CSV table of C-alpha atoms in Angstrom, one decimal:
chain,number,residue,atom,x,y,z
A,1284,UNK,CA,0.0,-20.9,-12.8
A,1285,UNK,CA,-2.7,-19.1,-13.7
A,1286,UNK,CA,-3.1,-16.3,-16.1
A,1287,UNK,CA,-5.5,-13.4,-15.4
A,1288,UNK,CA,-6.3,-10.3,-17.9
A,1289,UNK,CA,-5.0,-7.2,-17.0
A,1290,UNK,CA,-8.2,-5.2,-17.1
A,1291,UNK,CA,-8.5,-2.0,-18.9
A,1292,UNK,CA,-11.1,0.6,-18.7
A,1293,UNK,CA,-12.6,-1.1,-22.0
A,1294,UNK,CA,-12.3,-4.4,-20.8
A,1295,UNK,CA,-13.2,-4.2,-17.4
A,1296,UNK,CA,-17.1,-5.2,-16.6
A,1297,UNK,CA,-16.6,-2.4,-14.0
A,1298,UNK,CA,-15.3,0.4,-15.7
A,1299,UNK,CA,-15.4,3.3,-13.4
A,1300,UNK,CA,-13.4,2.4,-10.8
A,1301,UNK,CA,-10.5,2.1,-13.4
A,1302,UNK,CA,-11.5,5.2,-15.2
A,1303,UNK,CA,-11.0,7.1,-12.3
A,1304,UNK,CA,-7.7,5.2,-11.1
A,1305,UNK,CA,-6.3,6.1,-15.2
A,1306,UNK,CA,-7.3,9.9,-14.1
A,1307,UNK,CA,-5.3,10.4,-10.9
A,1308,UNK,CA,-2.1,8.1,-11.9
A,1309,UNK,CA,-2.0,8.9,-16.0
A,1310,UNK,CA,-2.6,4.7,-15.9
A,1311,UNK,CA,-4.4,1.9,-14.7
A,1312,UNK,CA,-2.5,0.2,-11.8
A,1313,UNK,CA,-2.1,-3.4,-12.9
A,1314,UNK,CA,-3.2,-4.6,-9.3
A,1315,UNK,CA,-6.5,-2.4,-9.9
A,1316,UNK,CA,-6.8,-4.4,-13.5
A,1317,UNK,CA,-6.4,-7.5,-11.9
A,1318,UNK,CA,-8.9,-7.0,-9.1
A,1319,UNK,CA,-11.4,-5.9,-12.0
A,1320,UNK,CA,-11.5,-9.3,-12.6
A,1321,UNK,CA,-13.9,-9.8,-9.8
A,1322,UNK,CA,-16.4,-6.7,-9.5
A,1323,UNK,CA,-16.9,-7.1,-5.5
A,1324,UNK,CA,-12.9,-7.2,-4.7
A,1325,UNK,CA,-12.6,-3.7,-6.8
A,1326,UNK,CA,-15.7,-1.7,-5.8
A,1327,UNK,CA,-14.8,-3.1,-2.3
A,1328,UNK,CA,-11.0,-2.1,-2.5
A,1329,UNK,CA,-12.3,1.8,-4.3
A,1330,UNK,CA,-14.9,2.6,-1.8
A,1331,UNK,CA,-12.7,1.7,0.9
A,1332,UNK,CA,-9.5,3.2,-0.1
A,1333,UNK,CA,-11.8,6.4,-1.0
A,1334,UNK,CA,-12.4,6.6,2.9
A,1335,UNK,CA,-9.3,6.0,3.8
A,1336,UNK,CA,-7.7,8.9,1.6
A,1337,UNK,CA,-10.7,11.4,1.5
A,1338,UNK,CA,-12.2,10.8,5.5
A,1339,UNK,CA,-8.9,9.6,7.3
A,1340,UNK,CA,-6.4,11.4,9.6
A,1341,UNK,CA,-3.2,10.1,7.8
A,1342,UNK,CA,-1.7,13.0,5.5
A,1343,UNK,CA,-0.1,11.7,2.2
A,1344,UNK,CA,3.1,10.9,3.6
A,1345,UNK,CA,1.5,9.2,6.5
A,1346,UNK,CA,-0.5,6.9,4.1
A,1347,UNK,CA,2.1,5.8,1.9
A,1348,UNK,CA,4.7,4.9,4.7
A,1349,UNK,CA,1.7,2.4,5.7
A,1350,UNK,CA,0.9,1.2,2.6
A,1351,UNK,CA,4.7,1.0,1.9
A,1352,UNK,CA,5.5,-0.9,5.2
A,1353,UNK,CA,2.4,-3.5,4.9
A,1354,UNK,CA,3.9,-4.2,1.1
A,1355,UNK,CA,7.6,-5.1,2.4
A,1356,UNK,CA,5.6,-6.7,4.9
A,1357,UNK,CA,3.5,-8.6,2.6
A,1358,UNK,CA,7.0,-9.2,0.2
A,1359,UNK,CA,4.6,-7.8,-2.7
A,1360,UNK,CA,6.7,-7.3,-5.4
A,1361,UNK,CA,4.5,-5.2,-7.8
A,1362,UNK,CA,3.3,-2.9,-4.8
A,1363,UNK,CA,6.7,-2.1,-3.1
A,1364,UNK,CA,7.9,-0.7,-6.4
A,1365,UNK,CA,4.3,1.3,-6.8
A,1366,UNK,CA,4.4,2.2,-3.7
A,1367,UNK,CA,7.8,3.7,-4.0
A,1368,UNK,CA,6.7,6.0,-6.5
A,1369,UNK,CA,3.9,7.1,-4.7
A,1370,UNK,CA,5.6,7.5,-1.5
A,1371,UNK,CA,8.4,10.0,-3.4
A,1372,UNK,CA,5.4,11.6,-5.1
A,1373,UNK,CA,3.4,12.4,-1.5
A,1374,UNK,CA,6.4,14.1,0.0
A,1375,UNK,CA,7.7,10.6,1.8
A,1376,UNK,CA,11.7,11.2,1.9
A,1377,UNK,CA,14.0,8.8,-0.2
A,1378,UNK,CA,16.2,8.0,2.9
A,1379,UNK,CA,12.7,7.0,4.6
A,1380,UNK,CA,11.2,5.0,1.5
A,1381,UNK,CA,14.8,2.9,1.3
A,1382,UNK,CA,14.4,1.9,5.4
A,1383,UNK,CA,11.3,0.8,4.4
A,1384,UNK,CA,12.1,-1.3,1.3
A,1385,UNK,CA,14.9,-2.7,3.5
A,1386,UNK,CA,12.3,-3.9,6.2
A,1387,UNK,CA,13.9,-1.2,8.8
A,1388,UNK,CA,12.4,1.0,10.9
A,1389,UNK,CA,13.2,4.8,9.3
A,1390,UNK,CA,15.1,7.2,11.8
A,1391,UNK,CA,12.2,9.6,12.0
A,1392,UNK,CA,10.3,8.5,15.0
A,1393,UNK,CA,6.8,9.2,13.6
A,1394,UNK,CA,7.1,7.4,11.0
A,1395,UNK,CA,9.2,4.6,12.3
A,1396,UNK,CA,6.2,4.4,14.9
A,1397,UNK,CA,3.7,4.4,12.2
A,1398,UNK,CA,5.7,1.6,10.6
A,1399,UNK,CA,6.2,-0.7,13.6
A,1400,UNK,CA,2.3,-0.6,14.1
A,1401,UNK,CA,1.4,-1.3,10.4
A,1402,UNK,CA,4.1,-4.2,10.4
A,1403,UNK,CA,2.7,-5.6,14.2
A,1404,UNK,CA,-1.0,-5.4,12.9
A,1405,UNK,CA,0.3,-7.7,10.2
A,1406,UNK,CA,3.0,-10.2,12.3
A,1407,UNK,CA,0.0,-10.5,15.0
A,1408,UNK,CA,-2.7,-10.7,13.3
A,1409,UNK,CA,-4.6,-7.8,14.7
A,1410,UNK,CA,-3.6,-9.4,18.0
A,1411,UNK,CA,-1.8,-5.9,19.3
A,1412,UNK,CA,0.0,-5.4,23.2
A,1413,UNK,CA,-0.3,-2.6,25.1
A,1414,UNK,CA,3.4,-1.7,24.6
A,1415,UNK,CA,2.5,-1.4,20.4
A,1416,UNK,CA,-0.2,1.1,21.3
A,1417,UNK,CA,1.5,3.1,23.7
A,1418,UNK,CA,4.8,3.6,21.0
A,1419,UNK,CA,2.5,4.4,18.5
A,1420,UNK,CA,0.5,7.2,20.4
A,1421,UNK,CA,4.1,8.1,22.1
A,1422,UNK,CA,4.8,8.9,18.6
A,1423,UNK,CA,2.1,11.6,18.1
A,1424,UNK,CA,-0.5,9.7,17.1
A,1425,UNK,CA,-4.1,9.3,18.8
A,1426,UNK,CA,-5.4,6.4,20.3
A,1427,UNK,CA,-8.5,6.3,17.5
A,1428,UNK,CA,-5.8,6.0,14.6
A,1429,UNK,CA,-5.2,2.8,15.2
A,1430,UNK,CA,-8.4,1.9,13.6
A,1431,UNK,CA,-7.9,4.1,10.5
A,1432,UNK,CA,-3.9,1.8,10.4
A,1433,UNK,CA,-6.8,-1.7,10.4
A,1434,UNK,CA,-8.0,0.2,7.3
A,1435,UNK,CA,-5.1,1.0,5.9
A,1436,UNK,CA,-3.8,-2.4,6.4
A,1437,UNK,CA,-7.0,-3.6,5.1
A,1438,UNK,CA,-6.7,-2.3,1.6
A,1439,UNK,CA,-3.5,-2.6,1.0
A,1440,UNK,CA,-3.5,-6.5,1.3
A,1441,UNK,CA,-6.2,-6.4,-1.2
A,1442,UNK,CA,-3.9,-5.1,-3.8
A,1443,UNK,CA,-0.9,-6.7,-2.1
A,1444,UNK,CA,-2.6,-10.0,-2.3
A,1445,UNK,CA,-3.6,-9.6,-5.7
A,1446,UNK,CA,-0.5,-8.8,-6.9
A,1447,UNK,CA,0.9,-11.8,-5.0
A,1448,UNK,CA,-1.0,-14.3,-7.0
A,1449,UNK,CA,-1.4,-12.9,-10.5
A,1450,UNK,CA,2.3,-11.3,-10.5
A,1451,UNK,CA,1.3,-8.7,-12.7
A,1452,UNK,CA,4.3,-6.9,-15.3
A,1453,UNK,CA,5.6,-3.4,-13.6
A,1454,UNK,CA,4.1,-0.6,-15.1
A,1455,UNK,CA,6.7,1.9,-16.9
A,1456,UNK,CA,6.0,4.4,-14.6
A,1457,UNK,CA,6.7,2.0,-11.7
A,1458,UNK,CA,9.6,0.0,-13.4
A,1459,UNK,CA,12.6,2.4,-11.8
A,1460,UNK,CA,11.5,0.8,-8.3
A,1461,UNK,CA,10.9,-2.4,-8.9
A,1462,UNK,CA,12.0,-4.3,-5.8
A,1463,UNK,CA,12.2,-7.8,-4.8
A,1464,UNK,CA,12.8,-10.1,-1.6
A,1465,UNK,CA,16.3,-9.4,-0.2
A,1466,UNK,CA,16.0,-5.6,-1.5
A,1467,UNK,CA,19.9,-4.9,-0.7
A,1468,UNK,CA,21.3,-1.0,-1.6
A,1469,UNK,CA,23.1,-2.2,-4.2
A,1470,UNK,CA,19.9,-3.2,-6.0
């Protein structure tokens, strides 16, 4: 297998990005290292996922349940357990978050709806039915949001993919949720 540098914001031949990444979560994200490692992937991934947190429709919540369900979907390791501790941080509740490390769809509808469509996106390939529209937008949600979930989806298998293949060491921060395939309550 092979090894790839965890990129700091003194290593990386990209710094800013990272710089502010180590602002906003007191660390650089070791997916956001990794992806340093190729200047396109990481100005890609930033500008996007600026877009999608400063111009989209999705509150916090909203875009950590996505992100969280297209990592369980993905069975990425290192983004699960980050994504646990943002989705606590952005007001996601812990009965909601342990659903979606289980693969289930969480009791409140919204975001069980929200889920289903992040998850089909990913099972289909983009290749939706009528019936995964209609339970989404049955759910509260507008028929245009299911272009800001493509985006969603979009960025988060650039980190979950990057994770996947350079298996990168949990952060402390992160290590209390570290999850793996097969995620059972007992865990």
């Amino acid at each position: 297998m092979t090894s790839y540098p965890i990129h700091t914001v003194e290593t990386a031949p990209e710094a800013e990005p990272l710089k502010v990444l180590q602002e906003a979560f007191g660390f650089v994200p070791a997916a956001a290292g990794l992806m340093a490692n190729s200047p396109a992937l990481l100005n890609t991934f930033f500008s996007a996922f600026g877009h999608f947190r400063g111009g989209g429709t999705f509150g916090p919540d909203e875009r950590q349940v996505l992100l969280l369900s297209n990592a369980v979907a993905n069975g990425s390791e290192w983004a699960v357990a980050f994504h646990t501790l943002e989705s606590l941080a952005d007001g996601v509740e812990p009965e909601v978050v342990e659903a979606l490390r289980r693969g289930e769809r969480p009791a409140d509808p919204r975001m069980a709806a929200l889920s289903a469509l992040t998850r089909a996106f990913i099972a289909k390939r983009g290749h939706l039915d009528d019936a995964d529209v209609a339970a989404f937008t049955a759910a509260g949600f507008t028929e245009e949001q299911v272009f800001e979930v493509i985006t969603g989806v979009a960025i988060s298998t650039m980190t979950n993919y990057t994770a996947n293949v350079a298996r990168p060491p949990l952060e402390p921060a992160v290590r209390p949720h570290a999850w793996t395939a097969g995620y059972s309550d007992g865990v």
